[in-house]
Amino acid sequence: MKKCLITTKKLNKRKINWDDYDFFIGVERGAKFIYKQKNLKNRYYISDFDSLLNYQERLKKTGNLILLEKNKNFADTEEAIKYALKIGYQTKDLEIFVNEDLGRKDHLINIFNISRKYKVLIYGNKFKITPILENENVIIKKENYKYFSIFVFEKTEITTKGLKWDLNKKEFNLESTTNLISNQIIAEQCKVKFSKLSLIIQAND
């Protein structure tokens, strides 16, 4: 089993390595995008059609549509994650692309919370959220991101190597997390280890 790609938006096809994935879930506008990629197998669609009304009948005919109610108390993206987990994918196998930027703070907080809750990798328009599990040694690539920030949710010991301001078994709590904002990866990658579940946010202006 490879990875499952979940998208809520139109993607830049030239920047996606399609061979990394063996299942695709399109959510709302992402459903339209995935539907148009005729060469993809194992496609599924999730929508309440509040922004995709013209495609409702076409997606119904595929037999691979989960039709959501318009009046609901959950996010479409979260429903897609639940479906991927239900069919056998693990959270580490999910990569999620959302049509969010750093300006809409209410949506952004929800995306942060989804990444924390499900421990999933999420790409926004100008940011990337990577969950780091408890006591997990992880290599983070710089890619094209300028800033590197860490969000913790409880008292956490942090060790990094390869940042402009490295940390060595430094303990942080919620009162000191402002010290973890806007660091930078100085080369092509860095190494991190956190004692508790945390999020790394890589971002551009």
Short mmCIF file of C-alpha atoms in Angstrom, two decimals:
data_model
loop_
_atom_site.label_atom_id
_atom_site.label_comp_id
_atom_site.label_asym_id
_atom_site.label_seq_id
_atom_site.Cartn_x
_atom_site.Cartn_y
_atom_site.Cartn_z
CA MET A 1 0.00 0.00 0.00
CA LYS A 2 1.32 3.41 -0.98
CA LYS A 3 -0.12 6.74 0.17
CA CYS A 4 -3.56 8.28 -0.04
CA LEU A 5 -3.83 11.80 -1.43
CA ILE A 6 -6.69 13.94 -0.15
CA THR A 7 -7.26 17.33 -1.75
CA THR A 8 -9.81 20.09 -1.27
CA LYS A 9 -8.47 22.13 -4.18
CA LYS A 10 -7.04 22.09 -7.69
CA LEU A 11 -3.40 21.01 -7.57
CA ASN A 12 -0.42 21.91 -9.71
CA LYS A 13 -0.10 18.61 -11.55
CA ARG A 14 3.57 19.18 -12.36
CA LYS A 15 4.46 19.36 -8.65
CA ILE A 16 2.73 16.10 -7.70
CA ASN A 17 4.48 12.75 -8.01
CA TRP A 18 1.37 10.70 -8.78
CA ASP A 19 3.24 7.40 -8.48
CA ASP A 20 3.60 8.00 -4.72
CA TYR A 21 -0.14 7.41 -4.28
CA ASP A 22 -2.52 4.53 -4.93
CA PHE A 23 -5.76 6.15 -3.71
CA PHE A 24 -7.21 9.60 -4.26
CA ILE A 25 -10.00 11.42 -2.42
CA GLY A 26 -11.33 14.68 -3.79
CA VAL A 27 -13.24 16.94 -1.40
CA GLU A 28 -15.50 19.73 -2.75
CA ARG A 29 -13.46 21.59 -5.40
CA GLY A 30 -10.85 18.87 -5.03
CA ALA A 31 -13.49 16.36 -6.15
CA LYS A 32 -13.83 18.19 -9.45
CA PHE A 33 -10.05 18.21 -9.89
CA ILE A 34 -9.66 14.49 -9.14
CA TYR A 35 -12.62 13.66 -11.40
CA LYS A 36 -10.88 15.36 -14.33
CA GLN A 37 -7.70 13.28 -13.92
CA LYS A 38 -8.88 10.44 -16.13
CA ASN A 39 -5.66 8.42 -15.78
CA LEU A 40 -6.03 7.97 -12.02
CA LYS A 41 -7.39 4.77 -10.51
CA ASN A 42 -9.02 4.35 -7.11
CA ARG A 43 -10.74 7.72 -6.96
CA TYR A 44 -13.34 8.72 -4.41
CA TYR A 45 -15.34 11.92 -3.94
CA ILE A 46 -16.73 13.63 -0.84
CA SER A 47 -18.93 16.71 -1.08
CA ASP A 48 -22.06 18.47 0.12
CA PHE A 49 -22.11 20.37 -3.19
CA ASP A 50 -22.37 23.82 -1.70
CA SER A 51 -19.71 24.89 -4.22
CA LEU A 52 -19.85 22.06 -6.77
CA LEU A 53 -23.48 21.80 -7.81
CA ASN A 54 -22.83 21.32 -11.54
CA TYR A 55 -20.83 18.14 -10.89
CA GLN A 56 -23.25 16.38 -8.59
CA GLU A 57 -24.84 14.06 -11.16
CA ARG A 58 -21.52 13.23 -12.82
CA LEU A 59 -19.94 12.22 -9.54
CA LYS A 60 -23.00 10.21 -8.53
CA LYS A 61 -22.66 8.14 -11.71
CA THR A 62 -19.16 7.03 -10.72
CA GLY A 63 -20.59 5.12 -7.75
CA ASN A 64 -17.73 6.46 -5.64
CA LEU A 65 -19.40 9.46 -4.04
CA ILE A 66 -20.07 10.15 -0.38
CA LEU A 67 -22.78 12.79 -0.37
CA LEU A 68 -22.71 14.92 2.77
CA GLU A 69 -25.57 16.90 4.21
CA LYS A 70 -25.25 20.67 3.83
CA ASN A 71 -26.17 21.24 7.47
CA LYS A 72 -23.49 19.35 9.38
CA ASN A 73 -21.28 19.85 12.41
CA PHE A 74 -18.04 18.45 11.00
CA ALA A 75 -15.48 19.51 8.37
CA ASP A 76 -15.43 17.88 4.94
CA THR A 77 -11.66 17.34 5.24
CA GLU A 78 -12.10 15.41 8.48
CA GLU A 79 -14.71 13.19 6.85
CA ALA A 80 -12.21 12.35 4.10
CA ILE A 81 -9.59 11.41 6.70
CA LYS A 82 -12.06 9.16 8.49
CA TYR A 83 -12.91 7.41 5.23
CA ALA A 84 -9.23 6.82 4.38
CA LEU A 85 -8.63 5.32 7.83
CA LYS A 86 -11.75 3.17 7.46
CA ILE A 87 -10.49 1.54 4.25
CA GLY A 88 -7.15 0.64 5.81
CA TYR A 89 -4.73 3.53 5.49
CA GLN A 90 -2.73 4.64 8.50
CA THR A 91 -2.31 8.29 9.38
CA LYS A 92 1.32 8.22 8.22
CA ASP A 93 0.07 7.20 4.77
CA LEU A 94 -2.11 10.30 4.30
CA GLU A 95 -1.10 13.54 2.59
CA ILE A 96 -3.69 16.30 2.62
CA PHE A 97 -3.81 19.42 0.44
CA VAL A 98 -6.12 22.21 1.58
CA ASN A 99 -7.11 25.49 -0.02
CA GLU A 100 -6.15 27.58 3.00
CA ASP A 101 -3.64 30.37 3.50
CA LEU A 102 -2.34 32.18 6.55
CA GLY A 103 -5.02 34.87 6.40
CA ARG A 104 -8.23 33.05 7.38
CA LYS A 105 -7.43 32.39 11.03
CA ASP A 106 -10.57 30.43 11.96
CA HIS A 107 -10.05 27.93 9.15
CA LEU A 108 -6.33 27.81 9.90
CA ILE A 109 -6.89 26.89 13.56
CA ASN A 110 -9.20 24.09 12.46
CA ILE A 111 -6.53 22.76 10.07
CA PHE A 112 -3.95 22.83 12.88
CA ASN A 113 -6.32 20.90 15.10
CA ILE A 114 -7.02 18.27 12.42
CA SER A 115 -3.29 17.70 11.97
CA ARG A 116 -2.85 17.34 15.74
CA LYS A 117 -5.90 15.12 16.24
CA TYR A 118 -5.21 12.69 13.39
CA LYS A 119 -1.41 13.12 13.20
CA VAL A 120 -1.54 13.82 9.47
CA LEU A 121 0.64 15.82 7.09
CA ILE A 122 -1.19 18.84 5.66
CA TYR A 123 -0.14 21.21 2.87
CA GLY A 124 -1.72 24.66 2.64
CA ASN A 125 -1.19 27.29 -0.02
CA LYS A 126 1.87 28.77 1.71
CA PHE A 127 2.51 26.39 4.57
CA LYS A 128 3.08 22.77 5.56
CA ILE A 129 2.10 21.14 8.85
CA THR A 130 4.06 18.08 9.97
CA PRO A 131 3.05 16.21 13.14
CA ILE A 132 5.96 14.85 15.16
CA LEU A 133 5.10 11.91 17.37
CA GLU A 134 6.34 11.35 20.90
CA ASN A 135 10.10 10.58 21.04
CA GLU A 136 10.24 10.17 17.26
CA ASN A 137 13.48 11.08 15.43
CA VAL A 138 12.47 12.90 12.26
CA ILE A 139 14.31 14.54 9.37
CA ILE A 140 12.54 17.65 8.06
CA LYS A 141 13.46 18.92 4.58
CA LYS A 142 13.61 22.64 3.99
CA GLU A 143 11.99 22.41 0.55
CA ASN A 144 10.98 25.94 -0.46
CA TYR A 145 9.83 27.19 2.93
CA LYS A 146 11.43 30.17 4.68
CA TYR A 147 10.16 29.85 8.25
CA PHE A 148 10.17 26.96 10.69
CA SER A 149 7.97 27.08 13.81
CA ILE A 150 7.07 24.55 16.49
CA PHE A 151 3.76 24.21 18.33
CA VAL A 152 3.56 22.15 21.51
CA PHE A 153 0.44 21.22 23.49
CA GLU A 154 1.97 20.24 26.81
CA LYS A 155 5.36 20.33 28.51
CA THR A 156 7.77 19.07 25.85
CA GLU A 157 11.51 18.51 25.60
CA ILE A 158 12.90 19.50 22.21
CA THR A 159 16.19 18.67 20.48
CA THR A 160 17.05 19.96 17.00
CA LYS A 161 20.08 19.90 14.71
CA GLY A 162 20.33 22.03 11.58
CA LEU A 163 18.31 25.08 12.61
CA LYS A 164 19.59 28.65 12.82
CA TRP A 165 18.80 28.49 16.55
CA ASP A 166 19.18 24.88 17.63
CA LEU A 167 17.83 23.36 20.85
CA ASN A 168 19.42 20.64 22.99
CA LYS A 169 16.96 18.85 25.27
CA LYS A 170 15.33 22.20 25.99
CA GLU A 171 12.01 21.98 27.82
CA PHE A 172 9.09 24.18 26.80
CA ASN A 173 5.58 24.57 28.12
CA LEU A 174 2.59 26.52 26.84
CA GLU A 175 3.80 29.69 28.54
CA SER A 176 7.11 29.67 26.68
CA THR A 177 6.04 28.64 23.19
CA THR A 178 6.60 32.11 21.70
CA ASN A 179 10.29 31.17 21.71
CA LEU A 180 9.56 28.52 19.09
CA ILE A 181 8.30 30.83 16.32
CA SER A 182 10.11 31.77 13.08
CA ASN A 183 13.26 29.68 13.21
CA GLN A 184 14.98 28.65 9.97
CA ILE A 185 16.56 25.53 8.48
CA ILE A 186 20.09 26.61 7.56
CA ALA A 187 20.88 23.88 5.00
CA GLU A 188 18.63 21.45 3.11
CA GLN A 189 17.25 19.63 6.14
CA CYS A 190 17.26 19.40 9.92
CA LYS A 191 16.75 16.71 12.57
CA VAL A 192 14.20 17.00 15.36
CA LYS A 193 13.08 15.00 18.37
CA PHE A 194 10.22 15.95 20.71
CA SER A 195 9.26 14.20 23.92
CA LYS A 196 5.53 14.84 23.24
CA LEU A 197 3.32 15.15 20.19
CA SER A 198 3.99 18.52 18.51
CA LEU A 199 3.48 20.23 15.17
CA ILE A 200 6.10 21.74 12.88
CA ILE A 201 4.82 24.57 10.70
CA GLN A 202 6.90 25.53 7.69
CA ALA A 203 5.68 28.68 5.98
CA ASN A 204 6.34 31.53 3.61
CA ASP A 205 5.14 35.13 3.73
#
